[in-house]
Each structure stands twice: as C-alpha cells, then as structure tokens.
PDB file of C-alpha atoms in Angstrom:
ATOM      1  CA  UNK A   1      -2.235  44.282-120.143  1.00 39.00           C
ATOM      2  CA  UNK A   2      -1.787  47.098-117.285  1.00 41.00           C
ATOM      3  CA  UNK A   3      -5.522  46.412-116.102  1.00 45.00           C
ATOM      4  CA  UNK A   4      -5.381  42.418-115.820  1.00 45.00           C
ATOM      5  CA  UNK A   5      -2.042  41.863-113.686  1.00 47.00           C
ATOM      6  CA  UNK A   6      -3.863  42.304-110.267  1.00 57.00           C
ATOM      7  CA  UNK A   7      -0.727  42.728-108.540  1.00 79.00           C
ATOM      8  CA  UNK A   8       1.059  45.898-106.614  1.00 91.00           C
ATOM      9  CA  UNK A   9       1.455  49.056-108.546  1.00 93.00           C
ATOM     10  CA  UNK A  10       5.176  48.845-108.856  1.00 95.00           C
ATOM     11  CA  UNK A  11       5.233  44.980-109.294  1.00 95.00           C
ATOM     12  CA  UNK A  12       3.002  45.717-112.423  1.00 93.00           C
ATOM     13  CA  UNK A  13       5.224  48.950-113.541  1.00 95.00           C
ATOM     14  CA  UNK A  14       8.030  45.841-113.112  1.00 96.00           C
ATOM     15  CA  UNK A  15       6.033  42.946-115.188  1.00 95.00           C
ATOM     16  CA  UNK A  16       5.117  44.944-118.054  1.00 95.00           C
ATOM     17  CA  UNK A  17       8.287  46.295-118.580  1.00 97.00           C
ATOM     18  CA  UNK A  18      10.088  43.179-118.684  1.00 97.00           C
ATOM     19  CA  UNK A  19       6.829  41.572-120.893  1.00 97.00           C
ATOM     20  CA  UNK A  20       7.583  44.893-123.167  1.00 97.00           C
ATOM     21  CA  UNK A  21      11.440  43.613-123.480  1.00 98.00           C
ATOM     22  CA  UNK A  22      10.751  40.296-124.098  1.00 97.00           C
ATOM     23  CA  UNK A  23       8.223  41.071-127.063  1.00 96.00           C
ATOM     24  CA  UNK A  24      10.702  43.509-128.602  1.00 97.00           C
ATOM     25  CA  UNK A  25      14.106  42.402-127.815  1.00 96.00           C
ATOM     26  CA  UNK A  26      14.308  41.242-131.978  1.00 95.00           C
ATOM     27  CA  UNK A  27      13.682  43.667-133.102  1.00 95.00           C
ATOM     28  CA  UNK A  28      15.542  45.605-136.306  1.00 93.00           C
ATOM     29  CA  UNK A  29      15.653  48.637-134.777  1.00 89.00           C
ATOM     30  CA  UNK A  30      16.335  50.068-130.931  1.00 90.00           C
ATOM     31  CA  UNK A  31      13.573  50.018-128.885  1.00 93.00           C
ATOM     32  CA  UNK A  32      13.050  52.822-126.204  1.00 93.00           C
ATOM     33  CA  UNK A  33      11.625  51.784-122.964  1.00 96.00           C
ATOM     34  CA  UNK A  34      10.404  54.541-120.064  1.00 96.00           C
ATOM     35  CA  UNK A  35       9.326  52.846-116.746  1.00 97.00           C
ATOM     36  CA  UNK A  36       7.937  55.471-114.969  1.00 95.00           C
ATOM     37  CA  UNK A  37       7.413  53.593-111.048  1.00 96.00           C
ATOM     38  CA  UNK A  38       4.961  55.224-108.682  1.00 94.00           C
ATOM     39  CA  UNK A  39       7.113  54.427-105.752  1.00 94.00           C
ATOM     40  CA  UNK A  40       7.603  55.743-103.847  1.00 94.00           C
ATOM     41  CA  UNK A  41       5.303  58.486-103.930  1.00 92.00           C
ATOM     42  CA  UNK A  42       2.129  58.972-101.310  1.00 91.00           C
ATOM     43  CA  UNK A  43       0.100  57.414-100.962  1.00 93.00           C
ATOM     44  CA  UNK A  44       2.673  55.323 -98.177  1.00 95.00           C
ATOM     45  CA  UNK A  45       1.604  52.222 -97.029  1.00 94.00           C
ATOM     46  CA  UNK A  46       3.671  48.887 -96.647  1.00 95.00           C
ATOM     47  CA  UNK A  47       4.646  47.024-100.046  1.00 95.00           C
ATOM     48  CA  UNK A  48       4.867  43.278-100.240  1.00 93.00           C
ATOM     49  CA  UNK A  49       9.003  43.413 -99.142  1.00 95.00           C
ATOM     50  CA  UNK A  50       7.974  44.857 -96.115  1.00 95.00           C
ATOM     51  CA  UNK A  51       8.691  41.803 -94.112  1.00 95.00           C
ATOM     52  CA  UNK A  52      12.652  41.839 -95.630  1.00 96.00           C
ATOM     53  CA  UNK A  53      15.256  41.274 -92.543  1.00 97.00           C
ATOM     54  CA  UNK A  54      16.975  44.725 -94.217  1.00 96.00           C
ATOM     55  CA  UNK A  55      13.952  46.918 -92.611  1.00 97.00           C
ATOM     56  CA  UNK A  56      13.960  45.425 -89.190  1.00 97.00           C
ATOM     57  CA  UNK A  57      15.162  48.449 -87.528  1.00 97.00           C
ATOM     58  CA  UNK A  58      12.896  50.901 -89.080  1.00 96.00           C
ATOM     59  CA  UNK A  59       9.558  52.010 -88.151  1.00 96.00           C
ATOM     60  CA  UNK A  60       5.946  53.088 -89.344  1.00 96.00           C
ATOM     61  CA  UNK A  61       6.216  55.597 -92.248  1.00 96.00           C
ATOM     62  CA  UNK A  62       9.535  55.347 -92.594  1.00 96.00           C
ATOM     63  CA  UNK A  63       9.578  51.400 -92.792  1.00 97.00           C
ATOM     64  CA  UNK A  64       6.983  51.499 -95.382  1.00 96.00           C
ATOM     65  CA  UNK A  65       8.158  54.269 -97.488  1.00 97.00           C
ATOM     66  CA  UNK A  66      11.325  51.927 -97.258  1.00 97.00           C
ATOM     67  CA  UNK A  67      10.233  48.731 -98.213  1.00 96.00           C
ATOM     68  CA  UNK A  68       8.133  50.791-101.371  1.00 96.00           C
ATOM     69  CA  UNK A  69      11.670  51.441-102.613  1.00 96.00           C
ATOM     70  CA  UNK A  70      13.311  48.243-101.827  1.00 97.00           C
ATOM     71  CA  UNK A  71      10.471  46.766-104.304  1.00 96.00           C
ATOM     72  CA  UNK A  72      10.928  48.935-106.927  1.00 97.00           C
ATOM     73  CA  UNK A  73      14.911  47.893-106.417  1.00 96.00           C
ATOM     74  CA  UNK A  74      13.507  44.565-106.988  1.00 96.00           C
ATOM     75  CA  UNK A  75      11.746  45.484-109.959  1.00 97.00           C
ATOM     76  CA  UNK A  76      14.461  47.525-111.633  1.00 97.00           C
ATOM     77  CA  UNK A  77      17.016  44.172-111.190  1.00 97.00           C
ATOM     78  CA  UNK A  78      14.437  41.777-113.096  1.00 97.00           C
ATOM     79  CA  UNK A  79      14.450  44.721-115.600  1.00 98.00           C
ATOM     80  CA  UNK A  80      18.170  44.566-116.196  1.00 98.00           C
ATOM     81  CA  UNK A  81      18.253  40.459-115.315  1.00 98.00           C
ATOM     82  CA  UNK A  82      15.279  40.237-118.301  1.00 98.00           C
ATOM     83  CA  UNK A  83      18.085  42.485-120.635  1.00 98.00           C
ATOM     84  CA  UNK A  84      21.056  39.888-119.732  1.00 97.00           C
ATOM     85  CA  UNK A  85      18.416  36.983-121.371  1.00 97.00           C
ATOM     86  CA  UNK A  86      15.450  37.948-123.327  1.00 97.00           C
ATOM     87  CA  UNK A  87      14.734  34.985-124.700  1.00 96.00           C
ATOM     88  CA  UNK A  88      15.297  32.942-121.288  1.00 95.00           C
ATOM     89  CA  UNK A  89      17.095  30.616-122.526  1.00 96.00           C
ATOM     90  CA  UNK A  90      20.617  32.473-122.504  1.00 96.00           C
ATOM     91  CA  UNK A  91      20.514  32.756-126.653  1.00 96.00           C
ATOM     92  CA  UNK A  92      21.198  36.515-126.463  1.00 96.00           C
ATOM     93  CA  UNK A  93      21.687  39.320-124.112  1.00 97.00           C
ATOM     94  CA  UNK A  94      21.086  43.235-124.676  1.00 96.00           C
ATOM     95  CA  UNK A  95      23.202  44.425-121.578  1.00 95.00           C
ATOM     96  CA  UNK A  96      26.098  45.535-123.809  1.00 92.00           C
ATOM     97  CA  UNK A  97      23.879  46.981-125.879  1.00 92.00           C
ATOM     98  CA  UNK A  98      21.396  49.237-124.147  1.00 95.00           C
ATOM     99  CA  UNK A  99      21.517  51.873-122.293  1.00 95.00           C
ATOM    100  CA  UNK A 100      19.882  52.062-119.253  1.00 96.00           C
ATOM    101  CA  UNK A 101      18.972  55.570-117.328  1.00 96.00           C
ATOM    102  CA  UNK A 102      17.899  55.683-113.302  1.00 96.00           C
ATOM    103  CA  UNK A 103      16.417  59.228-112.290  1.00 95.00           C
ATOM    104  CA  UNK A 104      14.217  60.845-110.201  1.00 93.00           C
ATOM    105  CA  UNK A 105      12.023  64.130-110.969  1.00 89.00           C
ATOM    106  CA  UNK A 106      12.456  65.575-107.963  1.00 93.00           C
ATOM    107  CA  UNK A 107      13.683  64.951-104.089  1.00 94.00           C
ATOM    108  CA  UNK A 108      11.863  63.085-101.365  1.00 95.00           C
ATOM    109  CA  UNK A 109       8.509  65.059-100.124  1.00 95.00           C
ATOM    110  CA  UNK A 110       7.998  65.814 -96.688  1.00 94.00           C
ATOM    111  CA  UNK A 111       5.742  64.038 -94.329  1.00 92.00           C
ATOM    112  CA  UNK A 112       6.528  60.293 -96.243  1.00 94.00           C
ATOM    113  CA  UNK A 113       9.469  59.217 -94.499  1.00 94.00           C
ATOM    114  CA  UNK A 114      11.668  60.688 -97.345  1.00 94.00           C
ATOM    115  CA  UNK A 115      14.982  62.136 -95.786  1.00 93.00           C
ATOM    116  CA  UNK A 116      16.875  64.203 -98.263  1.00 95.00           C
ATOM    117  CA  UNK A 117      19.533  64.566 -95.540  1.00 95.00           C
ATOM    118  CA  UNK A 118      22.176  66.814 -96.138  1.00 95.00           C
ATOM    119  CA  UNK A 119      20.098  68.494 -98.716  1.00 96.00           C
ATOM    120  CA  UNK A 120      17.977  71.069 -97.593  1.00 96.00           C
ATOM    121  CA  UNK A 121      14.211  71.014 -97.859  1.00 95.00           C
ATOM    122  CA  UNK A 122      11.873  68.764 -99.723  1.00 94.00           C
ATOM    123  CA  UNK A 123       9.623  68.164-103.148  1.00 93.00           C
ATOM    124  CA  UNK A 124       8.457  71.718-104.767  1.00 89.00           C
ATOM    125  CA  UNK A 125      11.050  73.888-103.153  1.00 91.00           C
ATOM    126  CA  UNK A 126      14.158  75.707-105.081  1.00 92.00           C
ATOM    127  CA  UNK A 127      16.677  74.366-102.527  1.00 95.00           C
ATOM    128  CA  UNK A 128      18.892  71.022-103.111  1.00 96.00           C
ATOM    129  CA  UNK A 129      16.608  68.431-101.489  1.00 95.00           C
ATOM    130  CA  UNK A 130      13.948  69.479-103.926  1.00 94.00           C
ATOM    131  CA  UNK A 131      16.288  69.469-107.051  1.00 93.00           C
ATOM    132  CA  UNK A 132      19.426  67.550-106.863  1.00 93.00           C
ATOM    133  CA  UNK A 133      18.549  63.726-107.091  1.00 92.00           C
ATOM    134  CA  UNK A 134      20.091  60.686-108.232  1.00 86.00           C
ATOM    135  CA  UNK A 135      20.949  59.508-111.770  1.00 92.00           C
ATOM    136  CA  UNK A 136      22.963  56.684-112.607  1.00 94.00           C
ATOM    137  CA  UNK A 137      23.585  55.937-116.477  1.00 95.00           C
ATOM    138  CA  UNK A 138      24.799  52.528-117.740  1.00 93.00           C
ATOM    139  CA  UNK A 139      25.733  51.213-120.889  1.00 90.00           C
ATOM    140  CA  UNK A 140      28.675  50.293-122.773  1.00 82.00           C
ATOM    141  CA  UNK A 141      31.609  53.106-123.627  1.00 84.00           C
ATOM    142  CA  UNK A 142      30.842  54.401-120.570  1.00 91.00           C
ATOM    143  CA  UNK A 143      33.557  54.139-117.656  1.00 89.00           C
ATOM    144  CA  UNK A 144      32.313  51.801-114.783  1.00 88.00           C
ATOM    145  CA  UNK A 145      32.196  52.720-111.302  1.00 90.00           C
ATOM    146  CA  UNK A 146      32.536  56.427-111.825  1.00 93.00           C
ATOM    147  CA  UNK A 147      31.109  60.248-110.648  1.00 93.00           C
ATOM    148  CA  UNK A 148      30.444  62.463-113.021  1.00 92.00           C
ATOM    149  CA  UNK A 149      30.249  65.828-110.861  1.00 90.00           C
ATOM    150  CA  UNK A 150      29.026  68.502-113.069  1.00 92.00           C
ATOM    151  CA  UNK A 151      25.650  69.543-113.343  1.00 91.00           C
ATOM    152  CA  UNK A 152      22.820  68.165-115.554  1.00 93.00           C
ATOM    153  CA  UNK A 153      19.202  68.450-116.345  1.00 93.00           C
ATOM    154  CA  UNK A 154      16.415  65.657-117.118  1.00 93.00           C
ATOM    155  CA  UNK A 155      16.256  67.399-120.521  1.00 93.00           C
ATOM    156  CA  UNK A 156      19.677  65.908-121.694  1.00 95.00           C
ATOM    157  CA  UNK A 157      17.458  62.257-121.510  1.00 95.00           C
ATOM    158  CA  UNK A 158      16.310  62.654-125.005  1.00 94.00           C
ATOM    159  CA  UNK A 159      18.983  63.626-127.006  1.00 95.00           C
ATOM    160  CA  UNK A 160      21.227  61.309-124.586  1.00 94.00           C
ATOM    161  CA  UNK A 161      19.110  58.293-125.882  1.00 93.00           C
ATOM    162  CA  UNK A 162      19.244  59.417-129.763  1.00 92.00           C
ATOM    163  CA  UNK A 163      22.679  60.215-129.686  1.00 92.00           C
ATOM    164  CA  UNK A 164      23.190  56.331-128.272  1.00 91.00           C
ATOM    165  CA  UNK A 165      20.928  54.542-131.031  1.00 90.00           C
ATOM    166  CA  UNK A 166      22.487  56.714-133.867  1.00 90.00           C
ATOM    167  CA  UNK A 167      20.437  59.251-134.491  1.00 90.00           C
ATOM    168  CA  UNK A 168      21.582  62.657-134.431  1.00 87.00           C
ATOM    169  CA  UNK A 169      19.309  65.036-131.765  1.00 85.00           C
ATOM    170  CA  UNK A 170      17.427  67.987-134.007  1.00 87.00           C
ATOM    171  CA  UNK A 171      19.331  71.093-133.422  1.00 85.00           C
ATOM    172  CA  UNK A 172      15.859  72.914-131.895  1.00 85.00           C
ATOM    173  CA  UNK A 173      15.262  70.569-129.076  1.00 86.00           C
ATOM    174  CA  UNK A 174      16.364  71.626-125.622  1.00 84.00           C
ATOM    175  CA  UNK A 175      19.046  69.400-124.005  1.00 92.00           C
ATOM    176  CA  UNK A 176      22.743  67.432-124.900  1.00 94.00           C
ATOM    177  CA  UNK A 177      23.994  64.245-125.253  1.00 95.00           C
ATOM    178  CA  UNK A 178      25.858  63.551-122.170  1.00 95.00           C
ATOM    179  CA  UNK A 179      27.423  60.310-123.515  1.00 94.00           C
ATOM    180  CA  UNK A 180      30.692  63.036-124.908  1.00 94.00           C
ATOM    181  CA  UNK A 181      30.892  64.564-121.626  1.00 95.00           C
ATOM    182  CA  UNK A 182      30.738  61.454-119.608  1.00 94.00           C
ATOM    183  CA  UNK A 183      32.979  58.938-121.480  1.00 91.00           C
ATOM    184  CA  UNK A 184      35.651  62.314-121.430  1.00 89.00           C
ATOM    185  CA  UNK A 185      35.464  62.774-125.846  1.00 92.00           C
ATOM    186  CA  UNK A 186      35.130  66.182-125.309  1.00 91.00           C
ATOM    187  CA  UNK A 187      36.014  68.749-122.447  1.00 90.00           C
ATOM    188  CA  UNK A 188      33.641  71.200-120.173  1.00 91.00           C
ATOM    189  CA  UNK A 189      30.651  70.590-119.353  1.00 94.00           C
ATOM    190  CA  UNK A 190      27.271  70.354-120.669  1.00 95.00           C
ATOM    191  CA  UNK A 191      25.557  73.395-119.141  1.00 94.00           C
ATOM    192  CA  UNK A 192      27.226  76.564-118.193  1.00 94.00           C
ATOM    193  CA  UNK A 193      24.105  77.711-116.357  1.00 95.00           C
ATOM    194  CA  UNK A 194      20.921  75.622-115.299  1.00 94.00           C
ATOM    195  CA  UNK A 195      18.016  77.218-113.589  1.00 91.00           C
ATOM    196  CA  UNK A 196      14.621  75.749-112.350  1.00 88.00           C
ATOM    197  CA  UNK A 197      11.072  77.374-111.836  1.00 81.00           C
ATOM    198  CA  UNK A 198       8.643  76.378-110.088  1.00 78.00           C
ATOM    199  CA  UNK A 199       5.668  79.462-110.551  1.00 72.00           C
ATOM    200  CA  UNK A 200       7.226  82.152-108.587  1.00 76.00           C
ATOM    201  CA  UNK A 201      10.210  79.643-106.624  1.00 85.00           C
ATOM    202  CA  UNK A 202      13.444  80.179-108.839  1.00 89.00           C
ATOM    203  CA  UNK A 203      16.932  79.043-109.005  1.00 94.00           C
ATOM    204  CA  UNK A 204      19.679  79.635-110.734  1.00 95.00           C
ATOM    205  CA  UNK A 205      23.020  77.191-110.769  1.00 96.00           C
ATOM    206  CA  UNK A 206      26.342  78.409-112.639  1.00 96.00           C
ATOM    207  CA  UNK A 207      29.386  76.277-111.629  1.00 94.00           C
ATOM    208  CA  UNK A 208      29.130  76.130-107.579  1.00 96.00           C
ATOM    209  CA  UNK A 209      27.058  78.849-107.320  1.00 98.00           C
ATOM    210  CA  UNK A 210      23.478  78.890-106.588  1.00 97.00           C
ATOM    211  CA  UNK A 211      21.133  81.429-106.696  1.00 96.00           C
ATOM    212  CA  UNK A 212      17.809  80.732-105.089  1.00 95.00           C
ATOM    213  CA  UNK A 213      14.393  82.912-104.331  1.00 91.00           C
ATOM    214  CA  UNK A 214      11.980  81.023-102.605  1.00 84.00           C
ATOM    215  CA  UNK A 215       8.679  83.303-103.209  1.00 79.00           C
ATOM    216  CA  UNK A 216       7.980  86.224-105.071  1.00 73.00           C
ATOM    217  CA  UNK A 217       8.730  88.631-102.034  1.00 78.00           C
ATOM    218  CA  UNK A 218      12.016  86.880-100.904  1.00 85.00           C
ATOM    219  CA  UNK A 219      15.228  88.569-100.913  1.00 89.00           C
ATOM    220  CA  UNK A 220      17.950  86.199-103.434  1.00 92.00           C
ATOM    221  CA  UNK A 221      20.274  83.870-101.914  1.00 96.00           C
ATOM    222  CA  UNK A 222      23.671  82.671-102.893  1.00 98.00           C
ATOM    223  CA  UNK A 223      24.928  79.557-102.126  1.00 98.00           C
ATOM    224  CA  UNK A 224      28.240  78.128-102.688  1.00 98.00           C
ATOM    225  CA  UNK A 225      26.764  74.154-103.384  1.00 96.00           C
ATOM    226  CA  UNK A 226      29.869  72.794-103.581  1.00 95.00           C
ATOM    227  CA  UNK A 227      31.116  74.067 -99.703  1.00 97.00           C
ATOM    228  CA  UNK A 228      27.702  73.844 -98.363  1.00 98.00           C
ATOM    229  CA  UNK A 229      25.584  71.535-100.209  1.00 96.00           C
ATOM    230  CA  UNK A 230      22.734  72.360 -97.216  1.00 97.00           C
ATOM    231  CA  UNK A 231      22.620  75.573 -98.352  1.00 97.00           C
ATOM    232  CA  UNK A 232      23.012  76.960 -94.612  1.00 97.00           C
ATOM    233  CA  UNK A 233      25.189  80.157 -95.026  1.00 98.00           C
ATOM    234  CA  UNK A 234      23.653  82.997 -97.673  1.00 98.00           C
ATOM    235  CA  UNK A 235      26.584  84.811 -99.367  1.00 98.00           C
ATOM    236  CA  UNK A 236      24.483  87.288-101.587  1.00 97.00           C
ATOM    237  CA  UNK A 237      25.427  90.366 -99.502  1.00 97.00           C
ATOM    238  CA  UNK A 238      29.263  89.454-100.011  1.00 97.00           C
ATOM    239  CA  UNK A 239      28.902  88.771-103.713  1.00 98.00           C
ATOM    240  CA  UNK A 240      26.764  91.034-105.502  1.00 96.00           C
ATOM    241  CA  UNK A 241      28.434  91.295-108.690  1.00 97.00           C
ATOM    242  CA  UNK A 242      27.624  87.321-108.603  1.00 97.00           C
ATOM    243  CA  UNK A 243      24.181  88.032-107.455  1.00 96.00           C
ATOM    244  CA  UNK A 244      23.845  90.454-110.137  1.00 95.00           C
ATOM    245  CA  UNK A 245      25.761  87.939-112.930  1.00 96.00           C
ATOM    246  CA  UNK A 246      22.910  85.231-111.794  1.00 95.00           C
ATOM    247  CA  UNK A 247      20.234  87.326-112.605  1.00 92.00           C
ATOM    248  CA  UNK A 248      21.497  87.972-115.815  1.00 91.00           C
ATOM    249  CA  UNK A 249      21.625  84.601-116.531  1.00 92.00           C
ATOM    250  CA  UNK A 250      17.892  84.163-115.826  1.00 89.00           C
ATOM    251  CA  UNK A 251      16.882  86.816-117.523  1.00 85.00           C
ATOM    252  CA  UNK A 252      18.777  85.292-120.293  1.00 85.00           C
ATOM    253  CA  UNK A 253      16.889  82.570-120.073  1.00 84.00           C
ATOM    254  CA  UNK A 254      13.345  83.509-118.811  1.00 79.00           C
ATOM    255  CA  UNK A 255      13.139  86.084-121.795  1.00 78.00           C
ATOM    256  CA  UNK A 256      13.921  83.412-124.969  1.00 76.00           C
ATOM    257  CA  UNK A 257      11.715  80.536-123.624  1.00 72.00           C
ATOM    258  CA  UNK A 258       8.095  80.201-125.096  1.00 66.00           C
ATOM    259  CA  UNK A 259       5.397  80.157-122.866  1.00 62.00           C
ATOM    260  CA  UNK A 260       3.681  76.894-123.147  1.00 56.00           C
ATOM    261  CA  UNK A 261      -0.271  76.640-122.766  1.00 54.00           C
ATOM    262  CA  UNK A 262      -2.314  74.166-120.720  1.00 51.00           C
ATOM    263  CA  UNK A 263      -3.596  71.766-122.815  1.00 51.00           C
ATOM    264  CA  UNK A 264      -7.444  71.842-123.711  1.00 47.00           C
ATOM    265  CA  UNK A 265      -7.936  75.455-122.865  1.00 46.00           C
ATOM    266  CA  UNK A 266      -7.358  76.840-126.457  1.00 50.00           C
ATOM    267  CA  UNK A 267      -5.644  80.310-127.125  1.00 51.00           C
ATOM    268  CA  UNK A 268      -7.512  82.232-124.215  1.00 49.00           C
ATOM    269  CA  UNK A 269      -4.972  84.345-121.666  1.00 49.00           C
ATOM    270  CA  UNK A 270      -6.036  83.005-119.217  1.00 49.00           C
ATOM    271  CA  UNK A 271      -4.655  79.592-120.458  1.00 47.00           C
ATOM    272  CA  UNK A 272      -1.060  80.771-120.532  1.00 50.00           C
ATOM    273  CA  UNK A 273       1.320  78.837-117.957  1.00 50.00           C
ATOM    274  CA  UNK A 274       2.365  81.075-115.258  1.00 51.00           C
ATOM    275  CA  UNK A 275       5.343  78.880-114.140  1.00 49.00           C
ATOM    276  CA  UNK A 276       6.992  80.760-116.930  1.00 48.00           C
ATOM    277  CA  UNK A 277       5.419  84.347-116.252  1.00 48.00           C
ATOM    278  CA  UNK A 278       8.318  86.765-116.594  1.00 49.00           C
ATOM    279  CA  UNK A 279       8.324  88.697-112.822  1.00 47.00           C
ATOM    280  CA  UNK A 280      11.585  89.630-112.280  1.00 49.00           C
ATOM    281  CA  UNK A 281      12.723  93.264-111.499  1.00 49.00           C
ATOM    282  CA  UNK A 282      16.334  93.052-110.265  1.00 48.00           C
ATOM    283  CA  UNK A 283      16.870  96.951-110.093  1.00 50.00           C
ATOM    284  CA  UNK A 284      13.138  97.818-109.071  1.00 44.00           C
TER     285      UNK A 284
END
C-alpha cells in the first residue's frame, strides 16, 4: 500500500509498480500499467542518488533536480528488470510482450534546474521547450534503435495501447495508433495538424511549420521548427498565406471541440473551461 512504504516519493511510484507487475503478470488478459513519477517536479531537493560519482560536477539546484531524475532512471530499470522476470525465478518474462511508453507532459519549468536547451522557453508556454518532450516506445514489432520524426500528441497513448492488446480503439475517441506509423505498415503520418492551448497561449504545428501566439494581445508567429527548432527568427510577415492557412486550421479545430466543464461545479456558465473559449478574430 502507497501509505505504508515510508520511502522517497519516486522510490514508492517505483515499488508499487513493480509489486503491481508481480501480482498481475498471470494474468488471462493484458494488464495496463500508468506510473505517473513526481520527479522531477518542484518541490527540488536532493534524492537518495545524490551522492552518485555521475553528479560530481554539478551544483545546488541543478545537482538535485539531477539526481531526482537519475532515481526515477533507477526506478524505471527495476520496472522493465521486474518485466524480464516476474516471478523471480526466471520462469517467464513479459519483455517481448508488453509495451512499454516513456513521456513527459510537458518541458522542464523554469527556476528547477531544468534546461530545455535548444528549445525555447519553459513549462506553460506555446514555444518548443514547453511542448516538445521526449517519448520513447518499446515493444516488440517495433524497429530498435530508431527516430520516428513526425509529430505526435499524448492523445495517441490510448488507442496506441488498445490497438497493441487487440482491441480495436472506438471510432469517437480522439487520438491514433502509432504502432502503423512507426513499424512503417502504412505511409504519412498520424496528424496533419496538431495544435495546443493553454487559456489564451496557442499553437498551431502543420508539417515544419509552427504557428504560435503567446497572449491574447500578441501578434502570430511562424516558425519553421525544423530550421530553427529555438524558434529565434519569426517568418509570419514573409508567409501570410501560411499564417492565414494556420489559422484556418485552428479554427478548424477550436470550433468542433466540446467545451468540457470543471468537475463539481454543475451546469452553471460560469463552470465552462476557458482553455477552450473560442477568441480568435483573424480578420478583426
């Protein structure tokens, strides 16, 4: 149990996880296992690896935002070692049978020691270092040791994880399998256009091209992510008819989603989630 392991946050994230596969790794049917680690997220202070010879040359917040990471490394190979022999005594292994996701929801914040370097910007912004983060995806029928370069979105998770035990994803759900796209069964790519809100903060991604406003009263910039992933040079003024295809897109998009509620405040207005509060005017 979560409230009797008395140890560090993301050593207990680490033991129940591999108590969870142990218990379950039997079963008749495929279990689904999310291990959502704290680390490392404020508040920073210095985990028990912070004495490993690996972080001698680094320094306060840094060092300990560091070795926070370095133990949930730790963590995540007892995961996978605890898949290679559930039973512990080297009876059976699920490695060639599971597949195992690594993401983040968002880039490194600022003032924690996270460097998103040569991403620009941090946590909560529009811009690449508050976006783009890393995802590795294991499992067998996959190729080993490759990049798969096009873009994605944490809502492909679910019907990635359906589509590998054998179910088929319901046809309303947002999201694709990736597993097509990424063992090279079929050919494009699974989004033509992805775009992110965050209240008034929006960005819009369609091949290399970014568009990004970062508050309600900014002008839009275009980036080209591909050439400059540090989204230094704005090329809106040279492109508008990309500028203008962008907004299209989002408008697309912004007009067709629901508008989800906070939960517990009933039906009332005011309850209505203004992340997704329609504000756009491109022509205004």
């Amino acid at each position: 149990p979560w409230n009797t392991t008395r140890n560090y946050v993301t050593n207990a994230f680490g033991t129940g996880a591999v108590n969870f596969i142990k218990r379950h790794h039997a079963d008749p049917d495929p279990f689904f296992l999310y291990v959502s680690f704290t680390a490392p997220h404020s508040p920073i202070g210095p985990s028990p690896d912070i004495a490993d010879p690996r972080l001698t040359a680094l320094s306060g917040t840094r060092k300990n935002y560091a070795s926070m990471v370095l133990t949930m490394d730790r963590e995540i190979g007892n995961i996978l070692d605890t898949l290679d022999n559930p039973a512990g005594d080297g009876s059976v292994s699920l490695t060639e049978r599971t597949l195992v996701i690594f993401i983040n929801d968002n880039g490194g914040a600022s003032g924690i020691g996270a460097d998103n370097t040569p991403l620009r910007s941090f946590k909560g912004s529009i811009f690449e270092g508050g976006t783009r983060v890393p995802m590795i995806i294991a499992g067998t029928g996959l190729p080993e040791n490759a990049t798969y370069h096009a873009p994605i979105h944490s809502i492909d998770i679910l019907p990635t994880c359906l589509d590998a035990a054998g179910a088929s994803p319901p046809s309303e759900i947002d999201g694709v399998s990736l597993l097509p796209y990424l063992n090279s069964t079929i050919p494009g790519v699974p989004h033509e256009v992805i775009t992110i809100r965050n209240d008034t903060k929006v960005s819009v991604r369609k091949g290399d091209w970014k568009l990004a406003r970062n508050a309600a009263n900014s002008p839009f910039l275009l980036f080209n992510v591909s050439e400059d992933p540090g989204e230094t040079r704005d090329l809106a003024a040279t492109n508008p008819s990309i500028v203008e295809d962008l907004l299209n897109d989002f408008t697309a998009f912004e007009t067709t989603a629901d508008k989800p509620r906070h939960a517990g405040l009933g039906s009332a207005p005011s309850s209505i989630n203004l992340n997704n509060t329609f504000v756009f005017a491109p022509r205004a």
